[in-house]
PDB file of C-alpha atoms in Angstrom:
ATOM      1  CA  UNK A  26     -26.355  55.371 -31.977  1.00 46.00           C
ATOM      2  CA  UNK A  27     -26.158  56.215 -28.287  1.00 42.00           C
ATOM      3  CA  UNK A  28     -29.101  53.902 -27.546  1.00 50.00           C
ATOM      4  CA  UNK A  29     -27.419  51.040 -29.357  1.00 42.00           C
ATOM      5  CA  UNK A  30     -24.200  51.616 -27.433  1.00 43.00           C
ATOM      6  CA  UNK A  31     -26.021  51.663 -24.087  1.00 40.00           C
ATOM      7  CA  UNK A  32     -27.931  48.472 -24.979  1.00 36.00           C
ATOM      8  CA  UNK A  33     -24.694  46.733 -25.976  1.00 40.00           C
ATOM      9  CA  UNK A  34     -23.075  47.750 -22.716  1.00 40.00           C
ATOM     10  CA  UNK A  35     -26.038  46.450 -20.720  1.00 37.00           C
ATOM     11  CA  UNK A  36     -25.913  43.115 -22.551  1.00 36.00           C
ATOM     12  CA  UNK A  37     -22.186  42.884 -21.888  1.00 39.00           C
ATOM     13  CA  UNK A  38     -22.684  43.457 -18.170  1.00 38.00           C
ATOM     14  CA  UNK A  39     -25.571  40.998 -18.041  1.00 38.00           C
ATOM     15  CA  UNK A  40     -23.535  38.341 -19.842  1.00 43.00           C
ATOM     16  CA  UNK A  41     -20.621  38.928 -17.494  1.00 41.00           C
ATOM     17  CA  UNK A  42     -22.839  38.468 -14.440  1.00 42.00           C
ATOM     18  CA  UNK A  43     -24.417  35.339 -15.916  1.00 41.00           C
ATOM     19  CA  UNK A  44     -20.968  33.904 -16.647  1.00 41.00           C
ATOM     20  CA  UNK A  45     -19.836  34.519 -13.092  1.00 38.00           C
ATOM     21  CA  UNK A  46     -22.979  32.848 -11.766  1.00 36.00           C
ATOM     22  CA  UNK A  47     -22.477  29.786 -13.998  1.00 37.00           C
ATOM     23  CA  UNK A  48     -18.824  29.573 -12.964  1.00 34.00           C
ATOM     24  CA  UNK A  49     -19.728  29.755  -9.277  1.00 35.00           C
ATOM     25  CA  UNK A  50     -22.411  27.083  -9.671  1.00 36.00           C
ATOM     26  CA  UNK A  51     -19.987  24.842 -11.565  1.00 34.00           C
ATOM     27  CA  UNK A  52     -17.404  25.243  -8.834  1.00 35.00           C
ATOM     28  CA  UNK A  53     -19.983  24.535  -6.106  1.00 41.00           C
ATOM     29  CA  UNK A  54     -21.288  21.420  -7.858  1.00 43.00           C
ATOM     30  CA  UNK A  55     -18.018  19.937  -9.063  1.00 53.00           C
ATOM     31  CA  UNK A  56     -16.969  16.485  -7.923  1.00 84.00           C
ATOM     32  CA  UNK A  57     -14.308  16.350  -5.250  1.00 90.00           C
ATOM     33  CA  UNK A  58     -10.828  15.510  -6.441  1.00 94.00           C
ATOM     34  CA  UNK A  59      -9.068  12.805  -4.435  1.00 94.00           C
ATOM     35  CA  UNK A  60      -5.417  12.144  -5.262  1.00 97.00           C
ATOM     36  CA  UNK A  61      -4.050   8.767  -4.134  1.00 97.00           C
ATOM     37  CA  UNK A  62      -0.287   8.275  -4.099  1.00 97.00           C
ATOM     38  CA  UNK A  63       0.049   4.552  -4.720  1.00 95.00           C
ATOM     39  CA  UNK A  64      -1.593   2.087  -7.112  1.00 94.00           C
ATOM     40  CA  UNK A  65      -2.411  -0.497  -4.420  1.00 94.00           C
ATOM     41  CA  UNK A  66      -4.062   2.156  -2.247  1.00 94.00           C
ATOM     42  CA  UNK A  67      -6.004   3.253  -5.309  1.00 93.00           C
ATOM     43  CA  UNK A  68      -7.134  -0.334  -5.862  1.00 92.00           C
ATOM     44  CA  UNK A  69      -8.297  -0.681  -2.253  1.00 90.00           C
ATOM     45  CA  UNK A  70     -10.328   2.513  -2.529  1.00 87.00           C
ATOM     46  CA  UNK A  71     -11.808   1.332  -5.816  1.00 83.00           C
ATOM     47  CA  UNK A  72     -12.794  -2.003  -4.243  1.00 80.00           C
ATOM     48  CA  UNK A  73     -14.211  -0.170  -1.233  1.00 78.00           C
ATOM     49  CA  UNK A  74     -16.039   2.707  -2.830  1.00 72.00           C
ATOM     50  CA  UNK A  75     -17.609   1.179  -5.867  1.00 65.00           C
ATOM     51  CA  UNK A  76     -19.901   3.384  -7.892  1.00 67.00           C
ATOM     52  CA  UNK A  77     -21.033   5.707  -5.097  1.00 62.00           C
ATOM     53  CA  UNK A  78     -17.852   7.746  -4.784  1.00 64.00           C
ATOM     54  CA  UNK A  79     -17.373   7.806  -8.532  1.00 67.00           C
ATOM     55  CA  UNK A  80     -20.630   9.755  -8.749  1.00 75.00           C
ATOM     56  CA  UNK A  81     -19.398  12.400  -6.344  1.00 81.00           C
ATOM     57  CA  UNK A  82     -15.621  12.445  -6.652  1.00 85.00           C
ATOM     58  CA  UNK A  83     -12.811  11.788  -9.080  1.00 86.00           C
ATOM     59  CA  UNK A  84      -9.989   9.581  -7.857  1.00 88.00           C
ATOM     60  CA  UNK A  85      -6.535   9.926  -9.409  1.00 92.00           C
ATOM     61  CA  UNK A  86      -3.619   7.592  -8.632  1.00 95.00           C
ATOM     62  CA  UNK A  87      -0.105   8.975  -9.046  1.00 96.00           C
ATOM     63  CA  UNK A  88       2.325   6.025  -8.896  1.00 95.00           C
ATOM     64  CA  UNK A  89       1.383   3.671 -11.751  1.00 92.00           C
ATOM     65  CA  UNK A  90       0.980  -0.036 -11.183  1.00 94.00           C
ATOM     66  CA  UNK A  91       4.254  -1.857 -11.775  1.00 87.00           C
ATOM     67  CA  UNK A  92       6.554   0.980 -10.737  1.00 88.00           C
ATOM     68  CA  UNK A  93       8.553   0.626  -7.544  1.00 84.00           C
ATOM     69  CA  UNK A  94       7.101   3.158  -5.070  1.00 87.00           C
ATOM     70  CA  UNK A  95      10.415   3.262  -3.225  1.00 81.00           C
ATOM     71  CA  UNK A  96      12.177   4.816  -6.220  1.00 83.00           C
ATOM     72  CA  UNK A  97       9.390   6.770  -7.942  1.00 91.00           C
ATOM     73  CA  UNK A  98       9.804  10.522  -8.404  1.00 92.00           C
ATOM     74  CA  UNK A  99       6.893  12.874  -9.266  1.00 95.00           C
ATOM     75  CA  UNK A 100       6.756  14.904 -12.487  1.00 96.00           C
ATOM     76  CA  UNK A 101       5.712  18.550 -12.606  1.00 97.00           C
ATOM     77  CA  UNK A 102       2.256  17.370 -13.685  1.00 97.00           C
ATOM     78  CA  UNK A 103       2.051  14.990 -10.696  1.00 97.00           C
ATOM     79  CA  UNK A 104       2.938  17.834  -8.336  1.00 97.00           C
ATOM     80  CA  UNK A 105       0.266  20.045  -9.913  1.00 97.00           C
ATOM     81  CA  UNK A 106      -2.297  17.268  -9.383  1.00 97.00           C
ATOM     82  CA  UNK A 107      -1.366  17.080  -5.698  1.00 98.00           C
ATOM     83  CA  UNK A 108      -1.741  20.840  -5.255  1.00 97.00           C
ATOM     84  CA  UNK A 109      -5.146  20.751  -6.950  1.00 97.00           C
ATOM     85  CA  UNK A 110      -6.570  18.005  -4.721  1.00 97.00           C
ATOM     86  CA  UNK A 111      -9.438  18.314  -2.255  1.00 97.00           C
ATOM     87  CA  UNK A 112      -7.989  15.332  -0.371  1.00 97.00           C
ATOM     88  CA  UNK A 113      -4.688  13.463  -0.645  1.00 98.00           C
ATOM     89  CA  UNK A 114      -4.469   9.785   0.369  1.00 98.00           C
ATOM     90  CA  UNK A 115      -0.982   8.556   1.243  1.00 98.00           C
ATOM     91  CA  UNK A 116       0.517   5.325   2.563  1.00 97.00           C
ATOM     92  CA  UNK A 117       3.057   6.967   4.857  1.00 96.00           C
ATOM     93  CA  UNK A 118       6.078   5.552   6.713  1.00 94.00           C
ATOM     94  CA  UNK A 119       8.470   6.602   3.959  1.00 91.00           C
ATOM     95  CA  UNK A 120       6.926   4.607   1.122  1.00 93.00           C
ATOM     96  CA  UNK A 121       6.438   7.737  -1.003  1.00 93.00           C
ATOM     97  CA  UNK A 122       9.937   9.080  -0.361  1.00 90.00           C
ATOM     98  CA  UNK A 123       9.968  10.983  -3.647  1.00 92.00           C
ATOM     99  CA  UNK A 124       6.823  12.882  -2.661  1.00 94.00           C
ATOM    100  CA  UNK A 125       7.794  13.985   0.837  1.00 93.00           C
ATOM    101  CA  UNK A 126       8.650  17.577  -0.094  1.00 95.00           C
ATOM    102  CA  UNK A 127       5.535  17.955  -2.251  1.00 96.00           C
ATOM    103  CA  UNK A 128       3.304  16.536   0.482  1.00 96.00           C
ATOM    104  CA  UNK A 129       4.820  18.868   3.073  1.00 96.00           C
ATOM    105  CA  UNK A 130       4.086  21.840   0.829  1.00 97.00           C
ATOM    106  CA  UNK A 131       0.543  20.587   0.191  1.00 98.00           C
ATOM    107  CA  UNK A 132      -0.003  20.421   3.942  1.00 96.00           C
ATOM    108  CA  UNK A 133       1.247  24.011   4.278  1.00 97.00           C
ATOM    109  CA  UNK A 134      -1.311  24.999   1.628  1.00 97.00           C
ATOM    110  CA  UNK A 135      -4.038  23.539   3.830  1.00 98.00           C
ATOM    111  CA  UNK A 136      -4.821  20.525   1.638  1.00 98.00           C
ATOM    112  CA  UNK A 137      -6.072  17.693   3.897  1.00 98.00           C
ATOM    113  CA  UNK A 138      -4.067  14.466   3.893  1.00 98.00           C
ATOM    114  CA  UNK A 139      -5.367  11.043   4.896  1.00 98.00           C
ATOM    115  CA  UNK A 140      -2.444   8.804   5.922  1.00 98.00           C
ATOM    116  CA  UNK A 141      -3.365   5.117   5.770  1.00 98.00           C
ATOM    117  CA  UNK A 142      -0.796   3.938   8.302  1.00 98.00           C
ATOM    118  CA  UNK A 143      -2.177   6.325  10.944  1.00 98.00           C
ATOM    119  CA  UNK A 144      -5.044   3.850  11.310  1.00 98.00           C
ATOM    120  CA  UNK A 145      -3.247   0.537  11.893  1.00 98.00           C
ATOM    121  CA  UNK A 146      -0.975  -1.088  14.437  1.00 97.00           C
ATOM    122  CA  UNK A 147       2.360  -0.289  12.822  1.00 96.00           C
ATOM    123  CA  UNK A 148       4.871  -3.097  12.606  1.00 94.00           C
ATOM    124  CA  UNK A 149       8.119  -1.847  14.133  1.00 90.00           C
ATOM    125  CA  UNK A 150      11.441  -3.621  13.781  1.00 82.00           C
ATOM    126  CA  UNK A 151      14.708  -2.932  15.544  1.00 67.00           C
ATOM    127  CA  UNK A 152      17.952  -3.233  13.616  1.00 62.00           C
ATOM    128  CA  UNK A 153      19.238  -5.357  16.480  1.00 55.00           C
ATOM    129  CA  UNK A 154      16.370  -7.842  16.454  1.00 53.00           C
ATOM    130  CA  UNK A 155      17.547 -11.458  16.106  1.00 42.00           C
ATOM    131  CA  UNK A 156      16.585 -13.464  13.047  1.00 43.00           C
ATOM    132  CA  UNK A 157      13.152 -14.995  13.498  1.00 44.00           C
ATOM    133  CA  UNK A 158      12.927 -18.727  13.833  1.00 39.00           C
ATOM    134  CA  UNK A 159      10.333 -21.053  12.424  1.00 38.00           C
ATOM    135  CA  UNK A 160       7.820 -19.935  15.085  1.00 36.00           C
ATOM    136  CA  UNK A 161       7.278 -16.452  13.745  1.00 38.00           C
ATOM    137  CA  UNK A 162       4.740 -15.454  16.368  1.00 39.00           C
ATOM    138  CA  UNK A 163       7.210 -16.152  19.166  1.00 38.00           C
ATOM    139  CA  UNK A 164       9.133 -13.059  18.155  1.00 38.00           C
ATOM    140  CA  UNK A 165       6.307 -11.081  19.733  1.00 37.00           C
ATOM    141  CA  UNK A 166       7.831 -11.999  23.118  1.00 34.00           C
ATOM    142  CA  UNK A 167      10.165  -9.039  22.599  1.00 30.00           C
ATOM    143  CA  UNK A 168       7.156  -6.748  22.742  1.00 33.00           C
ATOM    144  CA  UNK A 169       6.664  -3.315  21.249  1.00 33.00           C
ATOM    145  CA  UNK A 170       9.045  -1.689  23.706  1.00 30.00           C
ATOM    146  CA  UNK A 171      12.082  -3.429  22.254  1.00 29.00           C
ATOM    147  CA  UNK A 172      10.862  -3.227  18.661  1.00 29.00           C
ATOM    148  CA  UNK A 173       9.902   0.430  18.868  1.00 32.00           C
ATOM    149  CA  UNK A 174      13.408   1.784  18.312  1.00 33.00           C
ATOM    150  CA  UNK A 175      13.749   0.423  14.787  1.00 46.00           C
ATOM    151  CA  UNK A 176      12.165   1.177  11.454  1.00 88.00           C
ATOM    152  CA  UNK A 177       8.447   1.341  10.749  1.00 93.00           C
ATOM    153  CA  UNK A 178       7.250  -1.117   8.122  1.00 94.00           C
ATOM    154  CA  UNK A 179       5.096   0.576   5.425  1.00 94.00           C
ATOM    155  CA  UNK A 180       3.844  -2.626   3.702  1.00 94.00           C
ATOM    156  CA  UNK A 181       0.557  -2.854   5.617  1.00 97.00           C
ATOM    157  CA  UNK A 182      -1.462  -3.845   2.506  1.00 96.00           C
ATOM    158  CA  UNK A 183      -0.137  -7.399   2.857  1.00 97.00           C
ATOM    159  CA  UNK A 184      -2.255  -7.888   5.986  1.00 98.00           C
ATOM    160  CA  UNK A 185      -5.946  -7.964   5.025  1.00 97.00           C
ATOM    161  CA  UNK A 186      -7.080  -7.013   8.514  1.00 97.00           C
ATOM    162  CA  UNK A 187      -4.937  -3.876   8.423  1.00 97.00           C
ATOM    163  CA  UNK A 188      -6.419  -2.997   5.035  1.00 97.00           C
ATOM    164  CA  UNK A 189      -9.934  -3.345   6.472  1.00 96.00           C
ATOM    165  CA  UNK A 190      -9.033  -0.902   9.254  1.00 96.00           C
ATOM    166  CA  UNK A 191      -7.761   1.625   6.725  1.00 96.00           C
ATOM    167  CA  UNK A 192     -10.835   1.236   4.514  1.00 94.00           C
ATOM    168  CA  UNK A 193     -13.204   1.814   7.432  1.00 94.00           C
ATOM    169  CA  UNK A 194     -11.232   4.850   8.576  1.00 96.00           C
ATOM    170  CA  UNK A 195     -11.336   6.266   5.061  1.00 95.00           C
ATOM    171  CA  UNK A 196     -15.114   5.825   4.880  1.00 93.00           C
ATOM    172  CA  UNK A 197     -15.423   7.811   8.109  1.00 95.00           C
ATOM    173  CA  UNK A 198     -13.098  10.495   6.744  1.00 95.00           C
ATOM    174  CA  UNK A 199     -15.095  10.852   3.525  1.00 92.00           C
ATOM    175  CA  UNK A 200     -18.364  11.138   5.412  1.00 93.00           C
ATOM    176  CA  UNK A 201     -17.102  13.789   7.846  1.00 95.00           C
ATOM    177  CA  UNK A 202     -15.260  15.824   5.226  1.00 94.00           C
ATOM    178  CA  UNK A 203     -17.490  15.597   2.144  1.00 92.00           C
ATOM    179  CA  UNK A 204     -20.788  14.201   3.521  1.00 91.00           C
ATOM    180  CA  UNK A 205     -20.461  11.163   1.243  1.00 88.00           C
ATOM    181  CA  UNK A 206     -21.887   8.110   3.013  1.00 88.00           C
ATOM    182  CA  UNK A 207     -19.944   4.939   2.211  1.00 87.00           C
ATOM    183  CA  UNK A 208     -20.977   2.866   5.222  1.00 88.00           C
ATOM    184  CA  UNK A 209     -22.819   0.287   3.117  1.00 88.00           C
ATOM    185  CA  UNK A 210     -19.752  -0.171   0.938  1.00 89.00           C
ATOM    186  CA  UNK A 211     -17.420  -0.285   3.952  1.00 91.00           C
ATOM    187  CA  UNK A 212     -19.512  -3.087   5.479  1.00 93.00           C
ATOM    188  CA  UNK A 213     -19.446  -5.038   2.217  1.00 92.00           C
ATOM    189  CA  UNK A 214     -15.701  -4.519   1.945  1.00 93.00           C
ATOM    190  CA  UNK A 215     -15.120  -5.753   5.519  1.00 95.00           C
ATOM    191  CA  UNK A 216     -17.145  -8.892   4.776  1.00 96.00           C
ATOM    192  CA  UNK A 217     -15.054  -9.603   1.660  1.00 95.00           C
ATOM    193  CA  UNK A 218     -11.856  -9.080   3.656  1.00 97.00           C
ATOM    194  CA  UNK A 219     -13.040 -11.462   6.385  1.00 97.00           C
ATOM    195  CA  UNK A 220     -13.748 -14.122   3.750  1.00 98.00           C
ATOM    196  CA  UNK A 221     -10.327 -13.523   2.184  1.00 98.00           C
ATOM    197  CA  UNK A 222      -8.611 -13.785   5.563  1.00 98.00           C
ATOM    198  CA  UNK A 223     -10.306 -17.101   6.260  1.00 98.00           C
ATOM    199  CA  UNK A 224      -9.311 -18.438   2.856  1.00 98.00           C
ATOM    200  CA  UNK A 225      -5.663 -17.451   3.345  1.00 98.00           C
ATOM    201  CA  UNK A 226      -5.584 -19.014   6.813  1.00 98.00           C
ATOM    202  CA  UNK A 227      -6.916 -22.296   5.413  1.00 98.00           C
ATOM    203  CA  UNK A 228      -4.373 -22.327   2.585  1.00 98.00           C
ATOM    204  CA  UNK A 229      -1.438 -21.566   4.885  1.00 98.00           C
ATOM    205  CA  UNK A 230      -2.521 -24.468   7.127  1.00 97.00           C
ATOM    206  CA  UNK A 231      -1.420 -26.780   4.290  1.00 96.00           C
ATOM    207  CA  UNK A 232       2.219 -25.828   4.991  1.00 96.00           C
ATOM    208  CA  UNK A 233       3.895 -27.717   7.863  1.00 94.00           C
ATOM    209  CA  UNK A 234       4.825 -25.316  10.669  1.00 92.00           C
ATOM    210  CA  UNK A 235       8.544 -25.989  10.262  1.00 91.00           C
ATOM    211  CA  UNK A 236       8.319 -25.057   6.576  1.00 93.00           C
ATOM    212  CA  UNK A 237       6.795 -21.620   7.138  1.00 96.00           C
ATOM    213  CA  UNK A 238      10.069 -19.769   6.641  1.00 95.00           C
ATOM    214  CA  UNK A 239      10.527 -16.875   4.245  1.00 95.00           C
ATOM    215  CA  UNK A 240      13.521 -15.340   2.500  1.00 92.00           C
ATOM    216  CA  UNK A 241      12.318 -12.349   0.510  1.00 91.00           C
ATOM    217  CA  UNK A 242      13.565  -9.778  -1.982  1.00 86.00           C
ATOM    218  CA  UNK A 243      13.398  -6.982   0.572  1.00 84.00           C
ATOM    219  CA  UNK A 244      11.693  -6.718   3.946  1.00 88.00           C
ATOM    220  CA  UNK A 245       8.175  -6.539   2.581  1.00 91.00           C
ATOM    221  CA  UNK A 246       6.323  -9.564   3.959  1.00 94.00           C
ATOM    222  CA  UNK A 247       6.421  -8.712   7.661  1.00 95.00           C
ATOM    223  CA  UNK A 248       2.717  -7.960   8.048  1.00 97.00           C
ATOM    224  CA  UNK A 249       1.776 -11.057   6.060  1.00 97.00           C
ATOM    225  CA  UNK A 250       4.176 -13.189   8.108  1.00 97.00           C
ATOM    226  CA  UNK A 251       2.921 -11.861  11.428  1.00 96.00           C
ATOM    227  CA  UNK A 252      -0.693 -12.374  10.443  1.00 97.00           C
ATOM    228  CA  UNK A 253      -0.324 -15.937   9.157  1.00 97.00           C
ATOM    229  CA  UNK A 254       2.412 -17.388  11.332  1.00 97.00           C
ATOM    230  CA  UNK A 255       5.496 -17.321   9.095  1.00 97.00           C
ATOM    231  CA  UNK A 256       9.061 -16.780  10.222  1.00 96.00           C
ATOM    232  CA  UNK A 257      11.223 -14.257   8.384  1.00 93.00           C
ATOM    233  CA  UNK A 258      14.760 -15.550   7.890  1.00 91.00           C
ATOM    234  CA  UNK A 259      16.000 -12.511   6.032  1.00 88.00           C
ATOM    235  CA  UNK A 260      15.938 -10.519   2.821  1.00 88.00           C
ATOM    236  CA  UNK A 261      18.234 -10.086  -0.145  1.00 86.00           C
ATOM    237  CA  UNK A 262      17.912  -6.315   0.305  1.00 80.00           C
ATOM    238  CA  UNK A 263      17.900  -6.061   4.122  1.00 72.00           C
ATOM    239  CA  UNK A 264      15.650  -3.009   4.262  1.00 64.00           C
ATOM    240  CA  UNK A 265      12.035  -1.888   3.965  1.00 70.00           C
ATOM    241  CA  UNK A 266      13.132  -0.006   0.849  1.00 64.00           C
ATOM    242  CA  UNK A 267      14.416  -1.621  -2.333  1.00 57.00           C
ATOM    243  CA  UNK A 268      16.859   1.272  -2.655  1.00 54.00           C
ATOM    244  CA  UNK A 269      19.109   0.051   0.158  1.00 56.00           C
ATOM    245  CA  UNK A 270      22.456  -1.515  -0.657  1.00 63.00           C
ATOM    246  CA  UNK A 271      23.272  -5.218  -0.871  1.00 67.00           C
ATOM    247  CA  UNK A 272      26.560  -6.589   0.396  1.00 70.00           C
ATOM    248  CA  UNK A 273      28.270  -9.825  -0.627  1.00 73.00           C
ATOM    249  CA  UNK A 274      28.663 -10.664   3.051  1.00 76.00           C
ATOM    250  CA  UNK A 275      24.942 -10.366   3.713  1.00 77.00           C
ATOM    251  CA  UNK A 276      24.097 -12.582   0.737  1.00 80.00           C
ATOM    252  CA  UNK A 277      26.657 -15.162   1.799  1.00 82.00           C
ATOM    253  CA  UNK A 278      25.258 -15.198   5.346  1.00 84.00           C
ATOM    254  CA  UNK A 279      21.740 -15.573   3.968  1.00 85.00           C
ATOM    255  CA  UNK A 280      22.826 -18.529   1.820  1.00 85.00           C
ATOM    256  CA  UNK A 281      24.359 -20.232   4.861  1.00 89.00           C
ATOM    257  CA  UNK A 282      21.248 -19.560   6.919  1.00 88.00           C
ATOM    258  CA  UNK A 283      18.989 -21.064   4.270  1.00 88.00           C
ATOM    259  CA  UNK A 284      21.092 -24.231   4.269  1.00 89.00           C
ATOM    260  CA  UNK A 285      21.087 -24.432   8.068  1.00 91.00           C
ATOM    261  CA  UNK A 286      17.316 -23.998   8.203  1.00 92.00           C
ATOM    262  CA  UNK A 287      16.769 -26.318   5.206  1.00 91.00           C
ATOM    263  CA  UNK A 288      14.909 -23.619   3.255  1.00 91.00           C
ATOM    264  CA  UNK A 289      14.660 -24.463  -0.435  1.00 90.00           C
ATOM    265  CA  UNK A 290      12.982 -21.317  -1.801  1.00 93.00           C
ATOM    266  CA  UNK A 291      13.914 -17.648  -2.009  1.00 91.00           C
ATOM    267  CA  UNK A 292      11.143 -15.264  -3.013  1.00 93.00           C
ATOM    268  CA  UNK A 293      11.996 -12.399  -5.344  1.00 91.00           C
ATOM    269  CA  UNK A 294       9.819  -9.389  -6.064  1.00 89.00           C
ATOM    270  CA  UNK A 295       9.677  -5.945  -7.627  1.00 81.00           C
ATOM    271  CA  UNK A 296      12.979  -4.211  -6.904  1.00 79.00           C
ATOM    272  CA  UNK A 297      14.996  -7.382  -6.191  1.00 84.00           C
ATOM    273  CA  UNK A 298      18.361  -7.238  -8.013  1.00 82.00           C
ATOM    274  CA  UNK A 299      18.069 -10.219 -10.415  1.00 81.00           C
ATOM    275  CA  UNK A 300      21.762 -11.086 -10.469  1.00 85.00           C
ATOM    276  CA  UNK A 301      21.986 -11.072  -6.678  1.00 85.00           C
ATOM    277  CA  UNK A 302      18.902 -13.300  -6.411  1.00 84.00           C
ATOM    278  CA  UNK A 303      20.378 -15.706  -8.960  1.00 84.00           C
ATOM    279  CA  UNK A 304      23.687 -15.819  -7.070  1.00 84.00           C
ATOM    280  CA  UNK A 305      21.918 -16.518  -3.774  1.00 86.00           C
ATOM    281  CA  UNK A 306      19.788 -19.271  -5.289  1.00 86.00           C
ATOM    282  CA  UNK A 307      22.870 -20.853  -6.865  1.00 86.00           C
ATOM    283  CA  UNK A 308      25.048 -20.621  -3.730  1.00 85.00           C
ATOM    284  CA  UNK A 309      22.309 -21.879  -1.420  1.00 85.00           C
ATOM    285  CA  UNK A 310      21.096 -24.553  -3.816  1.00 88.00           C
ATOM    286  CA  UNK A 311      17.512 -23.249  -3.738  1.00 90.00           C
ATOM    287  CA  UNK A 312      14.988 -22.145  -6.335  1.00 92.00           C
ATOM    288  CA  UNK A 313      14.010 -18.497  -6.848  1.00 92.00           C
ATOM    289  CA  UNK A 314      10.260 -17.887  -7.029  1.00 94.00           C
ATOM    290  CA  UNK A 315       8.804 -14.525  -8.044  1.00 93.00           C
ATOM    291  CA  UNK A 316       5.977 -13.054  -5.966  1.00 94.00           C
ATOM    292  CA  UNK A 317       3.923  -9.908  -6.449  1.00 93.00           C
ATOM    293  CA  UNK A 318       4.020  -7.823  -3.288  1.00 93.00           C
ATOM    294  CA  UNK A 319       3.826  -4.467  -5.097  1.00 91.00           C
ATOM    295  CA  UNK A 320       2.142  -5.396  -8.374  1.00 92.00           C
ATOM    296  CA  UNK A 321      -1.555  -5.615  -9.165  1.00 94.00           C
ATOM    297  CA  UNK A 322      -2.756  -8.103 -11.734  1.00 92.00           C
ATOM    298  CA  UNK A 323      -4.468  -7.328 -15.008  1.00 93.00           C
ATOM    299  CA  UNK A 324      -7.827  -6.836 -13.262  1.00 93.00           C
ATOM    300  CA  UNK A 325      -6.334  -4.157 -10.990  1.00 93.00           C
ATOM    301  CA  UNK A 326      -7.774  -5.780  -7.847  1.00 94.00           C
ATOM    302  CA  UNK A 327      -5.998  -5.861  -4.485  1.00 95.00           C
ATOM    303  CA  UNK A 328      -8.061  -8.947  -3.583  1.00 96.00           C
ATOM    304  CA  UNK A 329      -6.728 -10.825  -6.596  1.00 96.00           C
ATOM    305  CA  UNK A 330      -3.165  -9.751  -5.800  1.00 96.00           C
ATOM    306  CA  UNK A 331      -3.320 -11.122  -2.242  1.00 97.00           C
ATOM    307  CA  UNK A 332      -4.916 -14.383  -3.369  1.00 97.00           C
ATOM    308  CA  UNK A 333      -2.229 -14.868  -6.028  1.00 97.00           C
ATOM    309  CA  UNK A 334       0.532 -14.019  -3.546  1.00 97.00           C
ATOM    310  CA  UNK A 335      -0.807 -16.592  -1.081  1.00 98.00           C
ATOM    311  CA  UNK A 336      -1.157 -19.294  -3.715  1.00 98.00           C
ATOM    312  CA  UNK A 337       2.406 -18.757  -4.935  1.00 97.00           C
ATOM    313  CA  UNK A 338       3.887 -18.926  -1.435  1.00 97.00           C
ATOM    314  CA  UNK A 339       1.828 -21.972  -0.417  1.00 97.00           C
ATOM    315  CA  UNK A 340       2.605 -23.877  -3.627  1.00 97.00           C
ATOM    316  CA  UNK A 341       6.323 -23.190  -3.204  1.00 96.00           C
ATOM    317  CA  UNK A 342       6.542 -24.213   0.453  1.00 95.00           C
ATOM    318  CA  UNK A 343       4.014 -26.971   1.119  1.00 86.00           C
TER     319      UNK A 343
END
């Protein structure tokens, strides 16, 4: 009986050691977990990385497509996903306001964070800046010194060149941190972005210069406008966030401005108060046209979203 007991004990110890070894190997060989905050960022990474990263990492996006990132709040499960990440990818500049506390705690835990807007020329706007005229690029005469005291615009994904910068920076980050080489994919992505940029430029050229004026749902099209030579007259929600308030006075002033500038379209988007947009369109005698600045299409592609956005704007204004 004693021999049987000793043999059983030895088998138990051996099994325990084998289990620990298997667990360690599994942990060493597991794919890296990358948590991306926003659906459009997730789409860009998907377009960039292709199949290579999917072999070596799992990518999870927190804010679902179609939800307003300005108002989204994380669940307990979302927070747990963030704390379990090997790398967190964020937009920055206040877009993920509901995640700020969680991200700060993740940073304290030593979880690395890649912030997309750390790798672009940030568009800065002063609250005191005058309304842009039909020559949008002329506003650059104020320079960064005057514009630097205002808010930082988080909507960089509406400028393809800015997206290319972020994608290249992310490829470098992945290589240095996880030894995953994405250079081939980054080069392919940059080529696709260059082709897209050329296509958008050609389409926008169909719009007479004096017609390139935008009234938007909130202040989301600044990067797009700066890149392609549009003037921004104003926004129904005069803020980078859709959560800001709307006053009757602001809407009335915007209606008057649209008449003075002979603008016949107001663009609405995710987060635009429908009744306010309808009132503005009625008072100004213009049509309201919906655009997707925060919403991916059914194919989930950022490229498709930008092409559709451009087509809608060009068709409405030309």
